[in-house]
Short mmCIF file of N, CA and C and ligand atoms in Angstrom, two decimals:
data_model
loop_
_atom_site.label_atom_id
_atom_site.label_comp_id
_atom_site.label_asym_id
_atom_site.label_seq_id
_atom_site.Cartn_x
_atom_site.Cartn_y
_atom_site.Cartn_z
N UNK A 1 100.84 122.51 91.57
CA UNK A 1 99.41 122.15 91.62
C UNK A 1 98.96 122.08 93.07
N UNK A 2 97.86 122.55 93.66
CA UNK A 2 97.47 123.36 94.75
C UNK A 2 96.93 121.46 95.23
N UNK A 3 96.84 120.89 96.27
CA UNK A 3 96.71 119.71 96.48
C UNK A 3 94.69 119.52 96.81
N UNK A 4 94.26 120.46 95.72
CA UNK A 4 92.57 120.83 96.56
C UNK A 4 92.28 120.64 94.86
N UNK A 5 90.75 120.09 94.57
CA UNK A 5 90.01 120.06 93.49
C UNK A 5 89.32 121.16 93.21
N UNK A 6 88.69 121.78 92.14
CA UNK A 6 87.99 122.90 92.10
C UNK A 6 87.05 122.13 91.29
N UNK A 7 85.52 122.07 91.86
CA UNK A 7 84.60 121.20 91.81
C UNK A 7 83.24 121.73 91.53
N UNK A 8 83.05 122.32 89.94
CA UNK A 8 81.94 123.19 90.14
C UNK A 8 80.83 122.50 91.09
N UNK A 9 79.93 123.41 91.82
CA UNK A 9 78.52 122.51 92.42
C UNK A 9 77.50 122.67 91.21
N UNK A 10 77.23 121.73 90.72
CA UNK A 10 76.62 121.51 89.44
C UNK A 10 75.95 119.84 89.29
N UNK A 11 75.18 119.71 88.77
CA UNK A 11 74.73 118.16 88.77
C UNK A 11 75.47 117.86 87.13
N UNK A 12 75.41 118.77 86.09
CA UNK A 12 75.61 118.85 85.01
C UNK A 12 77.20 118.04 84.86
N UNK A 13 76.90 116.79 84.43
CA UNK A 13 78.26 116.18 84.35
C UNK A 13 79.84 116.50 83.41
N UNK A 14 78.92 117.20 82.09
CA UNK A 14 80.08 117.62 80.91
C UNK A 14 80.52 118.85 81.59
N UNK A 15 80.23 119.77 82.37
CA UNK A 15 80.42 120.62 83.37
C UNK A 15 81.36 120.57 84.32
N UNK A 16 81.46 119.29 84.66
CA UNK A 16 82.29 118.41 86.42
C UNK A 16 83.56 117.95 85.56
N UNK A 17 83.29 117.34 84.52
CA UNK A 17 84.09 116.42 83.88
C UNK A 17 85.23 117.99 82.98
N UNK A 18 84.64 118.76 82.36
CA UNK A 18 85.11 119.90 82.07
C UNK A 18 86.41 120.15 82.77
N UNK A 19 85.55 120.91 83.91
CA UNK A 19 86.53 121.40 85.25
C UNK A 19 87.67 120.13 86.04
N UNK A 20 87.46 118.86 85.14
CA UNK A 20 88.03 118.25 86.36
C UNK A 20 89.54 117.61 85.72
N UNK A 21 89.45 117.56 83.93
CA UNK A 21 90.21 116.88 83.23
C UNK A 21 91.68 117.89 83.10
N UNK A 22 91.64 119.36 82.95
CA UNK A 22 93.01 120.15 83.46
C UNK A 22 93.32 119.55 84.45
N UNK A 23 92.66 119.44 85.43
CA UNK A 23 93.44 119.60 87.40
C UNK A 23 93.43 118.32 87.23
N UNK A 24 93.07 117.19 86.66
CA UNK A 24 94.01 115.91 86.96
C UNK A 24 95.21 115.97 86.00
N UNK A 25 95.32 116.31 84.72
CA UNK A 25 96.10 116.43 84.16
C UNK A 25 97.58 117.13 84.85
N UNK A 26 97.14 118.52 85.88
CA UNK A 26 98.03 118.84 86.62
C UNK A 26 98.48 118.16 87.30
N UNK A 27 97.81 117.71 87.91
CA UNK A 27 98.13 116.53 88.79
C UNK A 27 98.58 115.73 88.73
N UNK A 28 98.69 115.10 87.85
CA UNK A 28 99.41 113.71 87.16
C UNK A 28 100.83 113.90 86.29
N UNK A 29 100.85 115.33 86.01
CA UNK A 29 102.08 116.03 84.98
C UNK A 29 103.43 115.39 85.10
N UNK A 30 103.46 115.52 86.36
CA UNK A 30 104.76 115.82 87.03
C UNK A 30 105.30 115.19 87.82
N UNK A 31 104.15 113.87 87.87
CA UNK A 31 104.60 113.06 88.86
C UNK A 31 104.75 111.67 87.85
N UNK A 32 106.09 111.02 88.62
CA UNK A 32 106.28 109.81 87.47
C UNK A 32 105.53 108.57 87.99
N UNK A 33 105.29 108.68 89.24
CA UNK A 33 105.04 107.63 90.06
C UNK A 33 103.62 106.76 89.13
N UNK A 34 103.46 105.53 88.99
CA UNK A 34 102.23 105.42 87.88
C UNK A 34 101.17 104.99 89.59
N UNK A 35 101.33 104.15 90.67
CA UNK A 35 100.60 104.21 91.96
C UNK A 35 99.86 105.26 92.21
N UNK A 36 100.70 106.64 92.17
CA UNK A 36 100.78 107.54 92.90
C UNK A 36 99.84 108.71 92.01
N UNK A 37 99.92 108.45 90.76
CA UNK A 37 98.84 109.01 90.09
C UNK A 37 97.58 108.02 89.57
N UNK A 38 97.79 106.89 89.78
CA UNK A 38 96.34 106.37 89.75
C UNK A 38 95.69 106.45 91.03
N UNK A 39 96.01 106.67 92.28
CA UNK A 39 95.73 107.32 93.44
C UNK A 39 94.97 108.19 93.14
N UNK A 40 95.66 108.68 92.35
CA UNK A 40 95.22 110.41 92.93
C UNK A 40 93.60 110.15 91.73
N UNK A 41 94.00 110.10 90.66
CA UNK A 41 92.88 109.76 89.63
C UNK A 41 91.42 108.77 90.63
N UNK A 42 91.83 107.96 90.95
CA UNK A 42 90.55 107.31 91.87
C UNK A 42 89.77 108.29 92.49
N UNK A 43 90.70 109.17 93.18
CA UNK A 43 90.18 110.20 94.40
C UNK A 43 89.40 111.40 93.65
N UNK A 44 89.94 111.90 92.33
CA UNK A 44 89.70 112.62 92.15
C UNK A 44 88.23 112.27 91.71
N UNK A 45 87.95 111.38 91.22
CA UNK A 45 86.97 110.83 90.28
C UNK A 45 85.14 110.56 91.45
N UNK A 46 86.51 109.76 92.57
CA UNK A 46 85.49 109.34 93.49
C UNK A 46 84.95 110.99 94.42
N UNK A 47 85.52 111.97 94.80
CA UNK A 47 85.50 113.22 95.21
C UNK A 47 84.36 114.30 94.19
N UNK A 48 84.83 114.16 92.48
CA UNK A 48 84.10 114.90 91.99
C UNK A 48 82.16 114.73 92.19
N UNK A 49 81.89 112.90 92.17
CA UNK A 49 80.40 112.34 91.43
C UNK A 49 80.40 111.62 92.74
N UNK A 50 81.27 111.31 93.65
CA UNK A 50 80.31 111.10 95.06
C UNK A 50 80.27 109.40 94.22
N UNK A 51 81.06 108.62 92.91
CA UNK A 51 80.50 107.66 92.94
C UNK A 51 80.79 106.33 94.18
N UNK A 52 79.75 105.05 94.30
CA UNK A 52 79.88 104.32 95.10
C UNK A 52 81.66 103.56 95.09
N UNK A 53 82.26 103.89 94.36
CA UNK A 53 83.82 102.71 93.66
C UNK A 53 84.06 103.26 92.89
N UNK A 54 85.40 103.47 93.03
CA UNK A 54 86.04 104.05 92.00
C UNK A 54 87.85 103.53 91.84
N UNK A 55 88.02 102.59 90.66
CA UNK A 55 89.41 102.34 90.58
C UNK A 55 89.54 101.46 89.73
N UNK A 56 91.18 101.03 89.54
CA UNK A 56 91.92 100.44 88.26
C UNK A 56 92.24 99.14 89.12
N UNK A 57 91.91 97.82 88.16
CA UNK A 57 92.63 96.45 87.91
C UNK A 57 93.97 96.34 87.38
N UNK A 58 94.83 95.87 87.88
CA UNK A 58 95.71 95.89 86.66
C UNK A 58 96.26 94.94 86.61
N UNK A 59 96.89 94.88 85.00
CA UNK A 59 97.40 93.27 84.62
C UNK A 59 98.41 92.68 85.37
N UNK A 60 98.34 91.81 86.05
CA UNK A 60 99.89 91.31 86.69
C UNK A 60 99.71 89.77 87.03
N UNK A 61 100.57 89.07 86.74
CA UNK A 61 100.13 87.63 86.98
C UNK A 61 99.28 86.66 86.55
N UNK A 62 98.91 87.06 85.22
CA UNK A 62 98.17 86.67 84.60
C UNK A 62 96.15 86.87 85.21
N UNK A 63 96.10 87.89 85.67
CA UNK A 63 95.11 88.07 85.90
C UNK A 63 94.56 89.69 86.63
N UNK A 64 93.79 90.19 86.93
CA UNK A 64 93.19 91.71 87.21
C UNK A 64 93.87 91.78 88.75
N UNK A 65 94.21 92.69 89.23
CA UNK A 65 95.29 92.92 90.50
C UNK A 65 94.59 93.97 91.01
N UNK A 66 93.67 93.97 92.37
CA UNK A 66 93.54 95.49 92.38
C UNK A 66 94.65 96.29 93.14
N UNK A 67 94.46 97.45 92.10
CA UNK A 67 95.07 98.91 92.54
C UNK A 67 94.49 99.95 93.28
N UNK A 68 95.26 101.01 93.13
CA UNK A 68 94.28 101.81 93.83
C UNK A 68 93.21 102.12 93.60
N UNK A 69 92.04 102.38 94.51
CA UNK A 69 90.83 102.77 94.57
C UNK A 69 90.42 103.60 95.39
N UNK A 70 88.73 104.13 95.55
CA UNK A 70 88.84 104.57 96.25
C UNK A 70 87.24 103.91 96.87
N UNK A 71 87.23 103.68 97.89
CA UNK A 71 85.70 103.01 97.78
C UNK A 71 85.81 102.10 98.94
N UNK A 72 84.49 101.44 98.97
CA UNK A 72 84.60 99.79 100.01
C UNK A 72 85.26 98.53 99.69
N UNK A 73 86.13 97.80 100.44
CA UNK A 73 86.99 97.06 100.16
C UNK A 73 86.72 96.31 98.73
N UNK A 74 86.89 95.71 98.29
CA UNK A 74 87.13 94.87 96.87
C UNK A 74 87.81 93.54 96.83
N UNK A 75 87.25 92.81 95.68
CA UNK A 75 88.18 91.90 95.36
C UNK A 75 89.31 91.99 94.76
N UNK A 76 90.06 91.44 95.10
CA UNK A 76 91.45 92.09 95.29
C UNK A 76 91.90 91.18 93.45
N UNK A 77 91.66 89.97 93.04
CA UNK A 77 91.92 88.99 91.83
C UNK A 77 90.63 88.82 91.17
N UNK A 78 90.52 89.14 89.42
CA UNK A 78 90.08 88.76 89.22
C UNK A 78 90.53 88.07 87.78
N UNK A 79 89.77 86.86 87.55
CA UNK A 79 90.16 86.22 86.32
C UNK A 79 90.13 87.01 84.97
N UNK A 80 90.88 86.61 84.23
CA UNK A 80 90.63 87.65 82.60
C UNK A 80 89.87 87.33 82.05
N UNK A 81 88.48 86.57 82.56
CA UNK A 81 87.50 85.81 81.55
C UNK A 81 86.11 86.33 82.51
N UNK A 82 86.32 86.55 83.68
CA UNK A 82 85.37 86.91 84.88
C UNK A 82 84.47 88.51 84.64
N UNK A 83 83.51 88.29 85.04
CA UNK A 83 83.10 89.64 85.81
C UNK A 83 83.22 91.03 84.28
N UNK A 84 82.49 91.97 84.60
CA UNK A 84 82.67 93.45 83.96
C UNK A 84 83.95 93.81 83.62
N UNK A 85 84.80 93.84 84.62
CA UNK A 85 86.41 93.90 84.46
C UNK A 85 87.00 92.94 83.36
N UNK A 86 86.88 91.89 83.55
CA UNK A 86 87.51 90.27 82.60
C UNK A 86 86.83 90.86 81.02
N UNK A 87 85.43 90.89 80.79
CA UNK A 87 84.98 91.26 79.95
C UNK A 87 85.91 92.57 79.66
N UNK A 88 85.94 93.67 79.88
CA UNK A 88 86.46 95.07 79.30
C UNK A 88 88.07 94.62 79.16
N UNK A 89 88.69 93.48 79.66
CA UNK A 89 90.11 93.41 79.19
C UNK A 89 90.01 92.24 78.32
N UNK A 90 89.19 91.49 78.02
CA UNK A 90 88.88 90.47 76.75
C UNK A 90 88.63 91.02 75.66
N UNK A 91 87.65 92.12 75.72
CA UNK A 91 87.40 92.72 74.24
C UNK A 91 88.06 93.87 74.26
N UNK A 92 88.92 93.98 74.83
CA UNK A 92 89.46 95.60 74.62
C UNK A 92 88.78 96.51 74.26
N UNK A 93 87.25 96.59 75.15
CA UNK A 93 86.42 97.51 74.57
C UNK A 93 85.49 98.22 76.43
N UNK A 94 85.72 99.20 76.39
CA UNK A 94 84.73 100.11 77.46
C UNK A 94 83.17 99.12 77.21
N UNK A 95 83.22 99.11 78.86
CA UNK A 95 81.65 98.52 78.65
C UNK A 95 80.67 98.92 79.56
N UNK A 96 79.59 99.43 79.70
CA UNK A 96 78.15 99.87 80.46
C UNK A 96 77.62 99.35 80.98
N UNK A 97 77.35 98.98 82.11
CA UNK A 97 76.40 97.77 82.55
C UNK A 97 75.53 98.64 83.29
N UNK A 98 74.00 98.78 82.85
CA UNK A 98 73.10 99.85 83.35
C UNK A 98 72.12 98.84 84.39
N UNK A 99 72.78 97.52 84.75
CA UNK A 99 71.83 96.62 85.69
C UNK A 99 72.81 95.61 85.89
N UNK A 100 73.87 95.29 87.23
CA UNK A 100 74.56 94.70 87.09
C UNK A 100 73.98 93.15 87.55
N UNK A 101 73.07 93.19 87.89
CA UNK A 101 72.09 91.93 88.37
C UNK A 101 71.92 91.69 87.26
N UNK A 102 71.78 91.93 85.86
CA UNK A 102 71.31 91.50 84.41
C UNK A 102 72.48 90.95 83.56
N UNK A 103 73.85 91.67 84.05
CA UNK A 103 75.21 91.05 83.59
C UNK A 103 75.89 89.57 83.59
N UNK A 104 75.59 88.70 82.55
CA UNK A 104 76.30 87.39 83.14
C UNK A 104 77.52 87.11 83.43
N UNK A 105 77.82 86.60 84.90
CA UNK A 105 79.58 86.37 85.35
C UNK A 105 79.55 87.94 85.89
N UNK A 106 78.73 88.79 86.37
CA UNK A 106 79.20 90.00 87.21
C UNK A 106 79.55 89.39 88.63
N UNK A 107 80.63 90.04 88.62
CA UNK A 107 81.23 89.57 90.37
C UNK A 107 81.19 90.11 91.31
N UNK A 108 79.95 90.33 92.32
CA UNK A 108 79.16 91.43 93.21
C UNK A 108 80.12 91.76 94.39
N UNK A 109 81.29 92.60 94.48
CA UNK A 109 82.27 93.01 95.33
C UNK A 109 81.12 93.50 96.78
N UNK A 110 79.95 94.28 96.19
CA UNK A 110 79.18 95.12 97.10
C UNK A 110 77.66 94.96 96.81
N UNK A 111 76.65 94.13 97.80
CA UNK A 111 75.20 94.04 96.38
C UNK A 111 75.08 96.06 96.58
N UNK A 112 75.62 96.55 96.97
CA UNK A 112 75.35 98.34 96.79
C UNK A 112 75.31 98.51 95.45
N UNK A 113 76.47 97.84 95.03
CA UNK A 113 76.65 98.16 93.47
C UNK A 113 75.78 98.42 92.31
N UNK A 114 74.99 98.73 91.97
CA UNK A 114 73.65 98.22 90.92
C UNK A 114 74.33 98.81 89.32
N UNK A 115 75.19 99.51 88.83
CA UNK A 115 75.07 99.80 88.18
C UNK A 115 77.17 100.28 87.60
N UNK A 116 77.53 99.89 86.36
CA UNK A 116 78.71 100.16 86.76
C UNK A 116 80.01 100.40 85.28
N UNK A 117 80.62 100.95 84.89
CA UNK A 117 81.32 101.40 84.00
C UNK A 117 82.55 101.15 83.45
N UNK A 118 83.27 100.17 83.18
CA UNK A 118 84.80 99.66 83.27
C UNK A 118 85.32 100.08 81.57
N UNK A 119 86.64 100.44 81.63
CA UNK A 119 87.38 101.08 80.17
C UNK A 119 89.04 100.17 80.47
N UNK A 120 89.39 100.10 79.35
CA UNK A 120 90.62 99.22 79.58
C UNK A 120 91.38 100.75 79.05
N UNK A 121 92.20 100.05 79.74
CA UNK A 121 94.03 101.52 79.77
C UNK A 121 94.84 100.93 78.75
N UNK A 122 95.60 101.11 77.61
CA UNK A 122 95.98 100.27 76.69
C UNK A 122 98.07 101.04 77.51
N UNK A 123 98.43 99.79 76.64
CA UNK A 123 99.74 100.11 77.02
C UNK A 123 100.43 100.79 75.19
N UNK A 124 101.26 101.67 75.10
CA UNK A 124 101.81 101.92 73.33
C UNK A 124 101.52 100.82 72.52
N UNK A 125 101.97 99.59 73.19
CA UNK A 125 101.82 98.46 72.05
C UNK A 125 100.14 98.04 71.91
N UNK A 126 99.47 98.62 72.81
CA UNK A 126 98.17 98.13 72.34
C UNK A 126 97.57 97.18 73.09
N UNK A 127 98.45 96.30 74.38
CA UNK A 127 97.58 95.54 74.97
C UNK A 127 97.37 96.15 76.28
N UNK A 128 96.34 95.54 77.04
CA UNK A 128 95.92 95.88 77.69
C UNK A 128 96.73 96.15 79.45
N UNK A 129 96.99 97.33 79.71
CA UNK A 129 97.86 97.75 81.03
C UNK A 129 96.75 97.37 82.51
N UNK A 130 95.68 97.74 81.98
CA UNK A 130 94.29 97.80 83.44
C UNK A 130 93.47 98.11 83.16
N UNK A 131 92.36 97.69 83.82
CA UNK A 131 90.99 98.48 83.26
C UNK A 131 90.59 99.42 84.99
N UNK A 132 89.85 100.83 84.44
CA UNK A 132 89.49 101.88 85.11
C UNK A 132 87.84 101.08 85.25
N UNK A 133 87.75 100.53 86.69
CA UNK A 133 86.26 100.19 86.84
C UNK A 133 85.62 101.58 88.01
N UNK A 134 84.48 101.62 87.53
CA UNK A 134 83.44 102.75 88.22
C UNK A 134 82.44 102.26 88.50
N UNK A 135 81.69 102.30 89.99
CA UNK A 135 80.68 101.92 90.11
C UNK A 135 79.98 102.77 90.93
N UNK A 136 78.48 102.63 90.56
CA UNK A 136 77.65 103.10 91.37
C UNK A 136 76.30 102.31 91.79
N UNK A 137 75.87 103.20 93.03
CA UNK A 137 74.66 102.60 93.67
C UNK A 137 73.32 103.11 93.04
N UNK A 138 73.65 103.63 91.86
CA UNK A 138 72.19 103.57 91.23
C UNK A 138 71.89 103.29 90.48
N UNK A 139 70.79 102.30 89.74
CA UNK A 139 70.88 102.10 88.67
C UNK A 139 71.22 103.44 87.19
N UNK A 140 71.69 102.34 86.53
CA UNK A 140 71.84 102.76 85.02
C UNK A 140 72.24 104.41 85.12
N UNK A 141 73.31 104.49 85.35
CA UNK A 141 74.15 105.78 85.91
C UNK A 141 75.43 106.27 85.26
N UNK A 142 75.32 105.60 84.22
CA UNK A 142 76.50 105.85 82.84
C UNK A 142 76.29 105.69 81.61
N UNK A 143 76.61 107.24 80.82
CA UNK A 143 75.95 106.76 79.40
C UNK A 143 77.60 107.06 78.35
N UNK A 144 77.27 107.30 77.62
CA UNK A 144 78.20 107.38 76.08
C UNK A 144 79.37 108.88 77.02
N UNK A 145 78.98 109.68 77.56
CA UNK A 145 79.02 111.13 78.05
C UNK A 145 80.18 110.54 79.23
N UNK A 146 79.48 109.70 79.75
CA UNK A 146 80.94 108.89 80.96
C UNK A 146 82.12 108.56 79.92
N UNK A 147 82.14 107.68 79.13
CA UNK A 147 82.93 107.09 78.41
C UNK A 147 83.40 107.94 77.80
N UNK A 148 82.71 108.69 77.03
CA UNK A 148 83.46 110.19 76.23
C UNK A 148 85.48 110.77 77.62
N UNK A 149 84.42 111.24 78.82
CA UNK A 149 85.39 111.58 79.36
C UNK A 149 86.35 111.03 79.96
N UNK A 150 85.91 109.89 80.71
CA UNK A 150 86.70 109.09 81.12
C UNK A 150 87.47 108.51 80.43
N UNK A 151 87.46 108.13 79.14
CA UNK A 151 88.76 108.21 78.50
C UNK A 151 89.45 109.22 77.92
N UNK A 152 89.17 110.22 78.29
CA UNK A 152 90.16 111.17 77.93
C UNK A 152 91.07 111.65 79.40
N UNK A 153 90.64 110.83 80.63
CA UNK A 153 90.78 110.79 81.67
C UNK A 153 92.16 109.20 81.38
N UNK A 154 91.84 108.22 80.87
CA UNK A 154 92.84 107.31 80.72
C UNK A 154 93.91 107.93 79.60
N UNK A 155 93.21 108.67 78.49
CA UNK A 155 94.82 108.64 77.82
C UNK A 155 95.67 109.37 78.30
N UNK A 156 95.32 110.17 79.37
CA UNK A 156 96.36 111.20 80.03
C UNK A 156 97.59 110.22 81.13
N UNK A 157 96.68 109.15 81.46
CA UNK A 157 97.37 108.09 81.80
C UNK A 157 98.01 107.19 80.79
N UNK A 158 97.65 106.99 79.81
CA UNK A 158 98.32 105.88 79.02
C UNK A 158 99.84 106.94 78.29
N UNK A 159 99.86 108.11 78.39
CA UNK A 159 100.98 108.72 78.16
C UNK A 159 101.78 108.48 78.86
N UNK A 160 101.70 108.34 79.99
CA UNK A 160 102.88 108.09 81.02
C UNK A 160 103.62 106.62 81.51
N UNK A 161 102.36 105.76 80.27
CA UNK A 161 102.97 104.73 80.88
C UNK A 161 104.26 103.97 80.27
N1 SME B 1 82.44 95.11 89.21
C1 SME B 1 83.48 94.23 88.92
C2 SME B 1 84.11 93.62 90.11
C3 SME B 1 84.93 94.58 90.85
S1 SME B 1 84.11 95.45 91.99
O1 SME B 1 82.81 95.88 91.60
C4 SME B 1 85.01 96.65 92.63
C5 SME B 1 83.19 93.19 87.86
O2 SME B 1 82.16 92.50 87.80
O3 SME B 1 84.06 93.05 87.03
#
């Protein structure tokens, strides 16, 4: 796998997301490392849509750990009851926040942030490994069409884990 993205120039997202779910898949094939391909997944994600944050929490210590990302610094802990993140690993459910100023308990890493996307990574048995948070600086900037791909972007990860 050639270490370069092939990135149609397109605004058309099922288009980006298309072209982008092989070449991470390549990308991630062959490598066992789970760091080293959620790395690369941040980059790729944050590289394709230009978004403001892009990266995975993950469970350790009884609470959200950040991992790799790719973006402006972060909070590094967050509680499992806290914030967009806490929420998407409480209900084991992908969640949308199209106004994060409207979210109760959102935990403002960046006020850039306005708008933002988190999916939990399940482990075989079903609980929760990390959640994939996405954010952006514009409002209401993720619909059903994010979530569609982006988890087909985590189960390529939850295979390996
Ligand atoms: N948006 C998150 C906090 C993490 S940062 O935005 C990177 C939340 O409220 O869960």
């Amino acid at each position: 796998m050639a270490e370069e993205l092939i990135i149609p120039k397109t605004t058309d997202r099922t288009e980006v997301y298309s072209a982008l779910l092989p070449q991470i898949s390549a990308l991630i094939e062959t490598e066992s490392d789970l760091t080293a391909n959620l790395a690369n997944v941040s980059a790729a994600l944050k590289e394709a849509f230009s978004f403001f944050w892009v990266g995975f929490y993950i469970v350790k210590e009884g609470q959200l750990v950040l991992g790799p990302f790719q973006g402006p610094i972060a909070c590094t802990r967050i509680p499992f009851h806290k914030g967009v993140c806490g929420a998407s690993y409480s209900r084991k459910e992908t969640i949308t926040v199209p106004d994060v100023e409207a979210f109760p308990g959102h935990i403002a890493c960046s006020s850039a942030s306005k708008s933002e996307i988190v999916l939990p990574v399940f482990h075989r048995n079903g609980t929760v490994a990390m959640v994939l948070d996405v954010d952006s600086d514009e409002l209401d900037n993720f619909s059903e069409l994010d979530a569609k791909f982006l988890k087909s972007i985590i189960s390529l990860i939850e295979r390996k884990l």
